[in-house]
């Protein structure tokens, strides 16, 4: 039987050693732990980019995985530390600063409290190691979530950008870039309601709608349905983020 | 008994979350999977650099490993997706764009087809997750390779640079850099036929032949037999790629 | 029962493929090996940064882990390759160049010798793969440490900076940066002897002492007890290393 599965998503930098310390704690509690790095390269303190990454990646993992997410500019202040069990039973641990927003609707949420199963943190600056990893180990041991701390009904949520469908148009904006410089937008492919796209504007520029960026000419700006369920903007064999910036460029789709 | 072993080599960027999604798919199919990252930092779309990395790294893995390689500028176009079983029985999965070149001589090759064991991809932009990972999971389950799709006899090959031995000379060129800036060349140490090297020129510059770059003076440009079976050019505690560029610098060895 | 646990700390770059080759060697010997990357982003050849990273990270791993550390500008020269078993029984493998300094006091140390259990290295440039990984595999198989090579009584040590407590003052300096640009100093929190800090100067600049950097104003330079047991200097949601440089800035604490 395979051991418990943990995923890590942070802005620590893969080489910082901080993720390794979290893994040491998990492995000390569960020698047979399986640990997957989702990313340690979330842009520092960028909660929206981290939330989008979680949204794109976590659905691909087995349902029994425990997900640790740490982008945490307020570590050591009085921001709460959360366990969220989302509508599908997926377990997430992270700070109460909006990072977990995509998973909060309908979730059971608890604050990891000072009087609960997790001992008070040794450090005020590294709750990934001292709070979230011990809480994850506790859950993986079958410890009841109630023992972590009190229920939370008002978790912090990001002002999560949503596309605006209106008649034959859907308007949105760019939100974040992947390492290729491909841009995620606030328009979900589900927002298209199955209709075809006849026209796209990125800012004022008309661009072609493609099934895949590989269909564009080299250097062409294109729009296409991305693999993570969002409309994306890319430059074929180029970098759209460098050309347009990462965030806040208006995107308008006309549906046919 | 250890679970199936998979390796991943991509240009996705380690922090992109794309490798993590592939791992989620592999772990959902094989909870006891062992997964090793060879690299997610192949320079974007650089097929030669990716092929050289595969050539250097894969021989060090156990023979039963299944290797996924995704550097794939043509994803979603009609380029084929391949399984190659090389002469030694090593299994590789990757796009039919030359990335697998070092392993194709004498290989059994199949295209992962629309009517085979792998369902049609959910996305047109992420075949690593939607084609190659499911194909790898299929093979790891003992699924027969024939079921993946039809045989391929004309895989795309890179115009793979080879050194030219001629009498007492071997000439070649620089091909790619590692993260230290050490340069791989098209001259394999096997091309030296066991003879000693008496003279080296890199471009027009005479440089010393060393057993190891640690023997050079600090900042000295040196040539030596690299750990991956190719002659390499380095600057001791410096960066040869920054000094010379990564590719296309002529290298000439005189043998004694 | 979980397989042997190995950790890797290098300056190879995560995407270089060199760490992957080491993992291939470990997995060939121990198919059930568990392998954790501490870091492959030690600044190239920076022995002090590597030593500080080991000091901060290794204590969080289970006691039976075998730690491979390779920052090795002298690879292939006559520098020795070491096994150190520290006072707590922790096993480390690495070059004899000071990288292991934090663990050498009271350690049993052996040189991995040409006539020992590890065959002579195939390459003169990659002892991580050809010496340290086979030595680690040997130890994990229960091979006796005596068989690796002769005892060493004079390992190379870094001129390890120590803070100077003097009456009500402790003075030290900045040593290295983490990926956030937070600066580690030569002052250990243990050097404060449990006393409160009433005043801090970084260079000539007075800065506030915080329990955590999250208490500072955005952009404020602060000092605080770091999670790795050292006093740290940071800029809240900013980069102290960019503002001050990484190393050699004087830090003075006044205790109350």
XYZ file of C-alpha atoms in Angstrom:
768
model
C 0.000 0.000 0.000
C 1.371 3.404 -0.958
C 1.950 5.972 1.799
C 0.146 9.288 2.131
C 0.415 11.711 -0.789
C 1.304 15.339 -0.174
C 1.703 18.176 -2.661
C 3.591 21.415 -2.056
C 2.922 24.770 -3.709
C 4.991 27.711 -2.490
C 6.903 30.824 -3.444
C 9.999 29.602 -1.569
C 12.184 28.929 -4.587
C 13.014 25.296 -5.308
C 16.580 25.706 -4.127
C 15.901 27.588 -0.927
C 15.923 24.545 1.316
C 12.591 25.587 2.838
C 10.608 23.039 0.855
C 13.185 20.435 1.872
C 12.628 21.221 5.543
C 8.882 20.689 5.067
C 9.650 17.354 3.399
C 11.893 16.363 6.282
C 9.028 16.971 8.719
C 6.597 14.985 6.559
C 9.049 12.099 6.142
C 9.851 12.000 9.843
C 6.139 11.484 10.544
C 5.442 9.264 7.514
C 8.530 7.435 6.227
C 6.464 6.152 3.302
C 5.163 9.597 2.326
C 4.919 10.445 -1.345
C 5.649 14.125 -1.911
C 5.114 16.030 -5.156
C 6.262 19.562 -5.811
C 3.539 21.453 -7.645
C 5.703 24.563 -7.705
C 8.080 26.531 -5.534
C 8.251 29.304 -8.100
C 5.006 31.151 -7.476
C 6.070 34.785 -7.934
C 6.901 35.973 -4.400
C 3.780 36.979 -2.440
C 1.597 36.746 -5.581
C -1.574 35.236 -4.157
C -3.502 35.375 -7.421
C -0.808 33.554 -9.361
C -0.622 30.939 -6.609
C -4.395 30.486 -6.548
C -4.520 30.067 -10.335
C -1.767 27.476 -10.167
C -3.614 25.504 -7.509
C -6.800 25.710 -9.553
C -5.037 24.312 -12.640
C -3.019 21.572 -10.947
C -4.822 20.079 -7.977
C -7.675 18.450 -9.939
C -5.140 16.139 -11.568
C -4.125 14.529 -8.292
C -5.767 11.580 -6.578
C -8.595 12.598 -4.275
C -6.801 11.466 -1.126
C -3.842 13.815 -1.610
C -3.228 16.463 1.040
C -2.241 19.782 -0.507
C 0.020 22.255 1.276
C 0.026 25.779 -0.162
C 2.251 28.466 1.283
C 2.386 31.960 -0.168
C 2.341 33.838 3.032
C 3.435 37.468 3.319
C 1.660 37.698 6.674
C 3.357 34.746 8.354
C 3.800 35.304 12.062
C 1.110 37.995 12.237
C -2.386 37.124 13.390
C -3.599 35.844 10.025
C -5.141 32.423 10.546
C -3.793 29.099 9.251
C -6.496 27.073 7.510
C -7.562 23.583 6.650
C -10.163 23.623 3.880
C -11.958 20.469 2.810
C -13.602 21.420 -0.444
C -16.907 20.198 -1.873
C -15.177 17.205 -3.457
C -13.434 16.180 -0.232
C -10.062 17.550 -1.342
C -7.944 18.646 1.618
C -5.932 21.874 1.458
C -3.767 23.575 4.052
C -2.648 27.176 3.733
C -2.757 30.680 5.144
C -6.043 32.568 5.422
C -5.119 35.216 2.871
C -7.091 34.215 -0.214
C -4.593 31.736 -1.637
C -7.170 28.935 -1.374
C -9.989 30.996 -2.971
C -10.762 28.612 -5.873
C -11.625 25.864 -3.405
C -13.563 27.754 -0.728
C -17.124 27.710 -2.106
C -18.941 25.091 -0.088
C -15.807 24.014 1.791
C -15.595 22.975 5.444
C -12.946 25.225 6.933
C -11.059 25.179 10.200
C -8.390 27.400 11.705
C -5.344 25.525 12.944
C -5.442 26.802 16.455
C -3.087 27.219 19.385
C -5.018 24.707 21.473
C -5.357 22.030 18.803
C -3.454 18.976 17.702
C -0.555 20.957 16.211
C 1.921 22.283 18.790
C 2.656 26.016 18.746
C 5.128 26.857 15.972
C 8.829 26.936 16.787
C 9.311 29.888 14.453
C 7.243 32.950 13.672
C 8.510 33.021 10.087
C 8.146 29.481 8.769
C 4.684 28.083 9.300
C 5.102 25.850 6.236
C 7.446 23.741 8.311
C 6.083 24.418 11.802
C 2.304 24.523 11.259
C 1.186 23.276 7.843
C 3.491 20.255 7.590
C 2.616 19.007 11.111
C -1.081 19.568 10.383
C -0.755 17.598 7.136
C 1.061 14.802 8.954
C -1.721 14.781 11.551
C -4.411 14.413 8.905
C -2.427 11.710 7.097
C -2.266 9.752 10.353
C -6.043 9.737 10.434
C -6.253 12.509 13.020
C -9.701 14.129 13.025
C -9.895 17.552 11.418
C -11.940 18.839 14.357
C -8.897 18.496 16.571
C -6.975 21.061 14.537
C -9.035 24.015 15.668
C -12.309 25.905 15.415
C -14.542 26.266 12.396
C -14.098 29.290 10.172
C -17.018 30.850 8.312
C -15.402 33.992 6.959
C -12.214 32.964 5.188
C -10.382 35.698 3.308
C -11.144 35.533 -0.411
C -9.299 37.128 -3.266
C -11.281 39.538 -5.358
C -11.286 36.782 -7.934
C -11.577 38.202 -11.440
C -14.433 36.756 -13.450
C -15.134 37.200 -17.116
C -18.275 39.053 -18.106
C -20.365 37.327 -20.802
C -22.865 39.774 -22.399
C -24.804 38.672 -25.434
C -22.317 37.622 -28.097
C -19.304 38.972 -26.236
C -17.173 37.817 -23.373
C -14.723 40.296 -21.900
C -11.974 39.626 -19.438
C -8.334 40.317 -18.763
C -4.931 38.660 -18.478
C -4.102 37.409 -14.975
C -0.783 35.583 -14.866
C 1.933 34.045 -17.003
C 3.379 30.557 -17.142
C 7.140 30.076 -17.626
C 6.718 30.168 -21.419
C 5.167 33.612 -21.038
C 1.751 32.250 -22.051
C -0.951 34.327 -20.393
C -3.884 32.987 -18.422
C -7.024 35.087 -18.665
C -10.090 35.555 -16.499
C -12.191 33.951 -19.258
C -12.886 30.299 -18.578
C -13.541 28.121 -21.602
C -16.795 27.206 -19.859
C -17.795 30.884 -20.198
C -18.006 30.359 -23.961
C -21.003 28.070 -23.459
C -19.846 25.772 -26.233
C -20.089 28.505 -28.871
C -17.394 29.164 -31.467
C -15.162 32.215 -31.262
C -15.284 34.443 -34.329
C -13.159 37.360 -33.215
C -10.612 38.129 -30.524
C -9.079 41.391 -29.386
C -6.202 41.616 -26.958
C -6.121 45.239 -25.916
C -6.856 46.904 -29.250
C -5.070 44.252 -31.321
C -7.105 41.714 -33.284
C -5.617 38.236 -32.891
C -6.546 34.870 -34.316
C -8.401 32.194 -32.343
C -6.628 28.834 -32.632
C -7.203 25.351 -31.410
C -3.557 25.294 -30.293
C -0.690 27.786 -30.317
C 1.210 25.459 -32.655
C -1.107 26.563 -35.448
C 0.094 30.151 -35.363
C 2.948 31.552 -37.387
C 6.197 31.964 -35.519
C 5.954 35.146 -33.461
C 2.186 35.506 -33.966
C 0.004 36.455 -31.010
C -2.822 33.935 -30.718
C -5.713 33.080 -28.386
C -6.784 29.497 -27.666
C -8.496 27.311 -25.073
C -5.751 26.477 -22.570
C -5.125 23.136 -20.907
C -6.170 24.457 -17.500
C -9.708 25.457 -18.467
C -8.988 29.109 -19.212
C -8.590 31.046 -22.443
C -4.899 31.747 -22.948
C -2.918 34.249 -24.987
C 0.440 33.191 -26.390
C 3.091 34.004 -28.950
C 4.141 30.976 -30.923
C 7.730 30.161 -29.932
C 7.788 33.534 -28.248
C 6.856 35.163 -24.961
C 3.491 36.925 -24.668
C 4.176 38.128 -21.121
C 7.268 39.974 -22.292
C 5.299 41.550 -25.116
C 2.161 42.499 -23.165
C 2.946 42.310 -19.462
C 1.472 39.713 -17.170
C -1.692 41.224 -15.830
C -4.548 43.524 -16.687
C -4.570 43.492 -20.480
C -8.183 43.499 -21.710
C -9.305 40.470 -23.723
C -12.542 40.473 -25.714
C -14.047 37.469 -27.501
C -16.921 37.676 -29.963
C -18.904 34.437 -30.182
C -20.646 33.236 -33.316
C 8.380 -4.416 -4.659
C 8.989 -0.904 -5.944
C 6.391 0.632 -8.275
C 7.018 1.654 -11.888
C 9.768 4.199 -12.505
C 9.127 7.208 -14.725
C 11.468 10.024 -15.697
C 10.422 13.433 -17.002
C 12.432 15.705 -19.292
C 10.729 18.886 -20.463
C 11.099 22.580 -21.169
C 8.102 23.399 -18.956
C 10.007 25.085 -16.133
C 10.081 23.263 -12.817
C 7.674 25.711 -11.243
C 5.095 25.853 -14.012
C 2.808 23.219 -12.548
C 2.770 21.349 -15.869
C 5.171 18.670 -14.672
C 3.067 18.361 -11.525
C -0.047 17.707 -13.597
C 1.783 14.902 -15.409
C 2.785 13.464 -12.041
C -0.804 13.632 -10.840
C -1.891 11.568 -13.845
C 0.874 9.019 -13.269
C 0.116 8.750 -9.544
C -3.612 8.388 -10.147
C -2.850 5.362 -12.331
C 0.036 4.016 -10.234
C -0.095 5.118 -6.593
C 3.286 3.483 -6.028
C 4.931 5.236 -9.005
C 8.482 6.487 -8.593
C 8.974 9.681 -10.574
C 12.300 11.395 -11.242
C 12.720 14.800 -12.827
C 15.581 14.700 -15.302
C 15.028 18.347 -16.138
C 12.268 20.851 -16.721
C 14.756 23.486 -17.771
C 15.564 22.441 -21.314
C 15.842 25.805 -23.094
C 12.352 26.394 -24.542
C 11.819 24.544 -27.833
C 15.529 23.614 -28.036
C 15.326 20.087 -29.422
C 19.079 19.588 -29.692
C 19.693 20.602 -26.085
C 16.904 18.273 -25.001
C 18.253 15.383 -27.043
C 21.761 15.854 -25.628
C 20.370 15.887 -22.104
C 18.483 12.656 -22.706
C 21.608 11.098 -24.210
C 23.667 12.012 -21.141
C 21.153 11.084 -18.455
C 19.004 8.141 -19.458
C 21.773 5.524 -19.482
C 22.139 5.978 -15.713
C 18.614 4.809 -14.985
C 17.472 1.235 -14.450
C 16.491 -0.481 -17.693
C 12.828 -0.767 -16.751
C 12.313 2.986 -16.422
C 9.828 4.656 -18.750
C 11.100 7.987 -20.006
C 8.770 10.854 -20.901
C 10.355 13.642 -22.945
C 8.359 16.702 -23.918
C 9.900 19.572 -25.839
C 7.116 20.135 -28.224
C 6.695 23.342 -30.232
C 4.303 21.521 -32.567
C 1.894 20.248 -29.923
C -1.654 20.092 -31.238
C -0.587 20.131 -34.887
C -0.385 16.884 -36.828
C 3.089 15.931 -35.581
C 2.934 12.371 -34.296
C 3.371 11.246 -30.681
C 5.874 8.390 -30.389
C 6.811 5.423 -28.307
C 10.366 4.322 -29.086
C 11.824 1.128 -27.643
C 15.519 1.420 -28.299
C 18.012 -1.343 -29.054
C 18.605 -1.910 -25.357
C 14.892 -2.170 -24.551
C 14.709 1.317 -23.050
C 11.259 2.860 -23.452
C 10.861 6.510 -24.418
C 7.767 8.584 -25.096
C 7.893 11.932 -26.851
C 6.882 13.994 -29.855
C 8.024 13.026 -33.338
C 10.210 16.071 -33.824
C 13.722 14.727 -33.390
C 13.897 15.022 -29.610
C 14.451 11.264 -29.319
C 17.140 11.155 -32.036
C 19.952 9.610 -29.919
C 17.803 6.543 -29.288
C 16.218 5.948 -32.696
C 18.853 3.825 -34.461
C 17.510 0.303 -34.401
C 14.504 1.235 -32.259
C 10.979 -0.162 -32.527
C 8.753 2.863 -32.935
C 5.017 3.364 -32.740
C 2.769 6.385 -33.127
C 0.323 6.861 -30.270
C -2.791 6.885 -32.375
C -6.352 8.105 -32.113
C -7.721 4.549 -32.205
C -5.309 3.079 -29.675
C -5.244 2.476 -25.965
C -4.851 6.154 -25.071
C -8.067 8.193 -25.272
C -8.039 11.314 -27.461
C -6.376 14.209 -25.630
C -8.547 16.589 -23.615
C -6.351 19.506 -24.663
C -4.616 20.442 -27.888
C -1.801 22.158 -26.013
C -0.701 19.729 -23.312
C 0.042 16.282 -24.650
C 2.528 15.684 -21.842
C -0.430 15.339 -19.515
C -3.062 14.100 -21.954
C -1.110 11.729 -24.238
C 2.365 10.864 -22.979
C 1.501 10.372 -19.298
C -1.487 8.113 -20.062
C 0.633 6.171 -22.561
C 3.347 5.742 -19.936
C 0.771 4.601 -17.381
C -0.556 2.112 -19.934
C 2.890 0.630 -20.517
C 3.595 0.488 -16.783
C 0.404 -1.515 -16.326
C 1.783 -4.094 -18.717
C -0.333 -2.886 -21.620
C 1.110 -4.084 -24.939
C 2.899 -1.453 -26.985
C 1.076 -2.603 -30.125
C -2.153 -1.291 -28.674
C -0.845 2.267 -28.640
C -0.877 2.690 -32.394
C 0.739 1.854 -35.712
C 4.410 1.270 -36.413
C 6.516 4.195 -37.582
C 9.436 3.712 -39.945
C 10.296 7.312 -40.728
C 10.624 9.157 -37.439
C 11.855 12.747 -37.635
C 15.550 12.949 -36.834
C 17.582 15.974 -35.900
C 20.432 16.783 -38.208
C 22.600 15.426 -35.442
C 26.042 17.007 -35.498
C 28.865 14.510 -35.641
C 32.535 15.163 -35.226
C 34.785 14.544 -38.229
C 37.937 12.536 -37.446
C 40.526 12.904 -40.227
C 43.991 11.512 -39.714
C 45.408 13.061 -36.570
C 42.651 15.612 -36.248
C 39.100 15.614 -34.997
C 37.004 18.674 -35.688
C 33.639 19.528 -34.253
C 31.688 22.330 -32.661
C 30.006 23.419 -29.440
C 26.382 22.307 -29.129
C 24.875 23.276 -25.797
C 25.696 24.524 -22.309
C 25.020 23.103 -18.885
C 24.010 25.426 -16.023
C 27.672 26.062 -15.163
C 28.151 27.326 -18.715
C 30.290 24.302 -19.562
C 29.938 23.534 -23.268
C 29.148 20.158 -24.761
C 30.718 19.551 -28.154
C 29.931 17.313 -31.096
C 33.152 15.377 -30.406
C 32.550 12.200 -28.460
C 35.418 10.925 -26.346
C 34.995 7.673 -28.290
C 35.946 9.639 -31.433
C 39.452 9.968 -29.997
C 39.991 6.231 -30.411
C 41.906 6.051 -27.171
C 44.639 8.377 -28.449
C 46.044 11.252 -26.419
C 45.228 14.851 -27.253
C 48.256 17.030 -27.941
C 46.634 20.242 -29.050
C 43.222 21.912 -28.843
C 41.825 24.962 -30.560
C 38.513 26.526 -29.684
C 37.786 28.890 -32.536
C 41.254 30.297 -33.122
C 42.289 30.142 -29.478
C 44.713 27.441 -28.329
C 43.526 25.924 -25.046
C 44.943 23.255 -22.763
C 43.661 19.674 -22.643
C 42.998 18.617 -19.066
C 41.838 15.517 -17.309
C 39.416 17.706 -15.358
C 38.540 21.405 -15.333
C 39.759 21.588 -11.738
C 43.309 21.430 -13.079
C 43.015 24.737 -14.930
C 43.901 28.089 -13.506
C 40.969 30.170 -12.338
C 39.408 31.775 -15.404
C 41.340 29.576 -17.861
C 39.519 28.089 -20.829
C 40.134 24.327 -20.902
C 39.027 21.235 -22.838
C 38.518 17.856 -21.183
C 36.648 14.566 -21.517
C 33.220 15.281 -20.001
C 31.231 12.995 -17.751
C 28.574 12.422 -20.416
C 30.886 10.951 -23.033
C 31.562 14.153 -24.954
C 34.507 16.506 -25.079
C 33.619 19.637 -23.106
C 34.919 23.180 -22.981
C 34.855 25.047 -19.682
C 36.262 27.982 -17.800
C 37.462 27.028 -14.345
C 35.098 28.671 -11.829
C 33.787 30.698 -14.748
C 31.227 30.450 -17.518
C 32.358 29.343 -20.970
C 28.915 29.837 -22.518
C 28.947 33.496 -21.535
C 32.408 33.914 -22.994
C 31.892 32.002 -26.255
C 28.147 31.548 -26.794
C 26.431 28.217 -26.588
C 26.536 26.810 -30.074
C 28.566 26.689 -33.240
C 32.058 27.507 -32.021
C 34.574 25.331 -33.924
C 36.637 22.914 -31.834
C 39.698 21.144 -33.235
C 41.702 18.438 -31.468
C 45.091 17.182 -32.645
C 45.822 13.630 -31.517
C 49.288 12.330 -30.777
C 9.150 -0.793 5.231
C 10.349 2.360 3.470
C 13.592 2.211 1.491
C 16.747 4.164 2.295
C 16.436 7.952 2.419
C 18.945 10.131 0.573
C 19.144 13.905 0.357
C 20.992 15.871 -2.314
C 22.485 19.347 -1.937
C 24.450 20.687 -4.906
C 25.218 23.693 -7.071
C 24.393 21.720 -10.235
C 21.195 23.553 -11.141
C 17.980 21.567 -10.854
C 17.615 21.283 -14.594
C 21.172 20.278 -15.420
C 20.518 16.551 -15.464
C 23.435 15.970 -13.110
C 21.234 15.444 -10.069
C 19.123 13.089 -12.170
C 22.181 10.985 -12.997
C 22.950 10.689 -9.296
C 19.361 9.596 -8.692
C 19.644 7.013 -11.444
C 22.672 5.509 -9.716
C 20.904 5.471 -6.338
C 17.741 3.925 -7.810
C 19.704 1.287 -9.699
C 21.213 0.166 -6.383
C 18.077 0.707 -4.283
C 14.844 0.567 -6.286
C 12.917 1.596 -3.186
C 15.150 4.603 -2.461
C 13.496 7.789 -1.263
C 15.369 10.813 -2.590
C 14.823 14.418 -1.504
C 16.377 17.441 -3.167
C 17.535 19.871 -0.510
C 18.777 22.241 -3.193
C 20.550 22.255 -6.510
C 20.757 26.032 -6.491
C 23.635 26.641 -4.120
C 25.405 29.588 -5.776
C 28.119 27.966 -7.931
C 31.212 27.054 -5.898
C 29.917 28.969 -2.842
C 31.017 26.680 -0.029
C 29.794 28.940 2.767
C 26.310 29.237 1.290
C 26.209 25.470 0.849
C 27.375 24.838 4.399
C 24.751 27.213 5.818
C 22.042 25.496 3.811
C 23.083 22.092 5.118
C 23.168 23.469 8.653
C 19.611 24.796 8.331
C 18.044 21.830 6.567
C 19.584 18.539 7.626
C 18.353 18.594 11.236
C 14.773 18.311 9.940
C 15.365 14.936 8.330
C 15.078 11.539 9.988
C 18.296 10.409 11.621
C 18.822 7.508 9.230
C 18.976 9.711 6.111
C 22.195 9.724 4.109
C 23.098 13.208 2.946
C 25.036 13.840 -0.273
C 26.493 17.338 -0.625
C 28.379 18.350 -3.741
C 29.759 21.837 -4.215
C 33.079 20.871 -5.602
C 35.294 23.289 -7.530
C 38.252 20.942 -7.018
C 36.641 17.806 -8.443
C 39.198 15.599 -10.134
C 42.141 17.173 -8.346
C 43.627 15.484 -5.289
C 41.094 16.885 -2.821
C 39.708 13.998 -0.781
C 36.140 12.699 -0.839
C 34.713 12.315 2.653
C 32.218 10.408 4.716
C 31.487 12.222 7.958
C 29.378 10.644 10.681
C 28.582 13.502 13.013
C 28.121 13.433 16.773
C 24.460 12.582 16.374
C 25.117 9.705 13.974
C 24.045 11.691 10.914
C 25.854 10.513 7.768
C 27.156 13.026 5.235
C 29.123 12.529 2.038
C 30.922 15.349 0.285
C 34.227 16.795 -0.867
C 36.935 17.679 1.639
C 36.757 21.407 1.010
C 34.897 22.751 4.026
C 31.371 22.212 2.740
C 30.638 19.894 5.672
C 32.102 22.256 8.303
C 28.958 22.603 10.487
C 28.990 18.858 11.115
C 32.689 18.137 11.621
C 33.151 18.841 15.345
C 33.363 15.441 16.979
C 32.609 13.578 13.751
C 34.115 10.268 12.627
C 35.558 10.976 9.207
C 36.845 8.747 6.434
C 38.283 9.433 3.004
C 36.628 7.468 0.229
C 39.739 5.851 -1.083
C 40.958 4.242 -4.272
C 41.307 0.854 -2.608
C 37.961 0.867 -0.838
C 34.470 -0.354 -1.540
C 33.757 2.290 -4.184
C 35.334 1.575 -7.576
C 37.544 4.279 -9.095
C 35.411 6.999 -10.690
C 34.571 6.731 -14.376
C 34.911 10.496 -14.745
C 37.284 13.061 -13.318
C 34.591 15.726 -13.365
C 31.519 14.173 -11.793
C 32.225 12.570 -8.440
C 28.634 13.200 -7.347
C 27.611 10.419 -9.680
C 30.771 8.319 -9.674
C 31.959 8.509 -6.060
C 29.399 9.974 -3.660
C 26.315 8.212 -5.010
C 28.003 4.776 -5.036
C 29.355 5.423 -1.535
C 25.847 6.371 -0.362
C 24.415 3.244 -1.971
C 27.086 1.190 -0.221
C 26.207 2.620 3.186
C 22.485 2.156 2.534
C 23.155 -1.522 1.808
C 24.637 -1.847 5.271
C 28.213 -1.761 4.003
C 30.640 -0.882 6.811
C 32.022 2.635 6.720
C 35.537 1.303 7.386
C 35.514 -0.281 3.941
C 35.227 3.091 2.222
C 38.749 4.194 3.098
C 41.111 5.473 5.766
C 40.312 7.706 8.700
C 40.794 11.452 8.311
C 41.802 13.620 11.243
C 42.467 16.901 9.455
C 39.428 17.675 7.321
C 39.388 21.051 5.604
C 37.237 23.530 7.526
C 35.817 26.801 6.379
C 36.885 29.837 8.294
C 33.405 29.726 9.760
C 32.273 33.176 10.845
C 31.122 33.382 14.428
C 29.383 36.247 16.152
C 31.213 38.013 18.929
C 29.156 38.557 22.097
C 30.741 41.220 24.349
C 28.832 42.439 27.351
C 25.504 43.780 26.159
C 26.448 43.628 22.482
C 26.654 40.934 19.863
C 28.312 41.812 16.584
C 28.364 39.803 13.414
C 27.852 40.084 9.687
C 25.600 38.969 6.847
C 26.648 35.666 5.260
C 24.215 34.559 2.568
C 20.785 35.199 1.100
C 17.790 32.967 0.599
C 15.715 33.255 -2.592
C 13.564 35.988 -1.029
C 16.732 37.999 -0.486
C 16.466 37.521 3.279
C 19.958 37.599 4.771
C 21.404 35.038 7.140
C 23.881 36.442 9.643
C 26.720 35.020 11.666
C 24.706 35.682 14.843
C 22.923 32.598 16.104
C 19.803 33.164 18.154
C 21.536 31.044 20.811
C 24.185 33.786 20.997
C 21.536 36.074 22.505
C 21.466 33.911 25.621
C 17.723 34.334 25.965
C 18.008 38.116 26.405
C 15.791 40.608 24.601
C 17.133 42.772 21.794
C 16.759 46.472 22.380
C 18.609 47.898 19.420
C 19.873 46.721 16.038
C 22.191 48.306 13.545
C 22.780 46.958 10.053
C 25.844 48.765 8.834
C 25.163 52.246 10.218
C 21.387 51.998 9.815
C 19.210 51.462 12.869
C 16.530 48.860 12.161
C 13.702 47.429 14.223
C 13.837 44.024 15.913
C 10.721 42.025 15.121
C 9.344 38.680 16.067
C 8.638 38.119 12.360
C 9.214 40.093 9.176
C 5.444 40.236 8.676
C 5.306 42.844 11.457
C 7.336 45.363 9.503
C 5.909 48.007 7.212
C 6.128 47.195 3.515
C 9.662 47.958 2.386
C 11.010 48.302 5.932
C 14.348 46.702 6.777
C 13.922 44.507 9.866
C 15.907 42.031 11.962
C 14.338 38.954 13.532
C 15.140 35.442 14.794
C 15.113 33.292 11.652
C 13.641 29.840 11.310
C 17.087 28.257 10.898
C 18.501 29.377 14.226
C 20.238 32.518 12.971
C 19.370 36.181 13.192
C 18.117 37.312 9.791
C 17.756 40.657 8.055
C 14.874 41.155 5.642
C 12.816 43.745 3.842
C 9.100 43.092 4.178
C 7.812 42.086 0.747
C 11.138 43.264 -0.604
C 14.661 42.006 -1.164
C 17.319 42.771 1.442
C 20.108 41.154 -0.591
C 19.447 43.518 -3.470
C 19.490 46.483 -1.133
C 22.555 45.535 0.935
C 24.462 42.811 -0.909
C 24.696 39.270 0.295
C 27.758 39.142 2.454
C 29.889 41.144 4.803
C 27.475 43.808 6.057
C 28.096 44.405 9.775
C 25.221 43.648 12.136
C 25.206 44.799 15.738
C 22.629 43.863 18.378
C 22.309 45.540 21.768
C 20.753 43.283 24.394
C 18.642 44.549 27.266
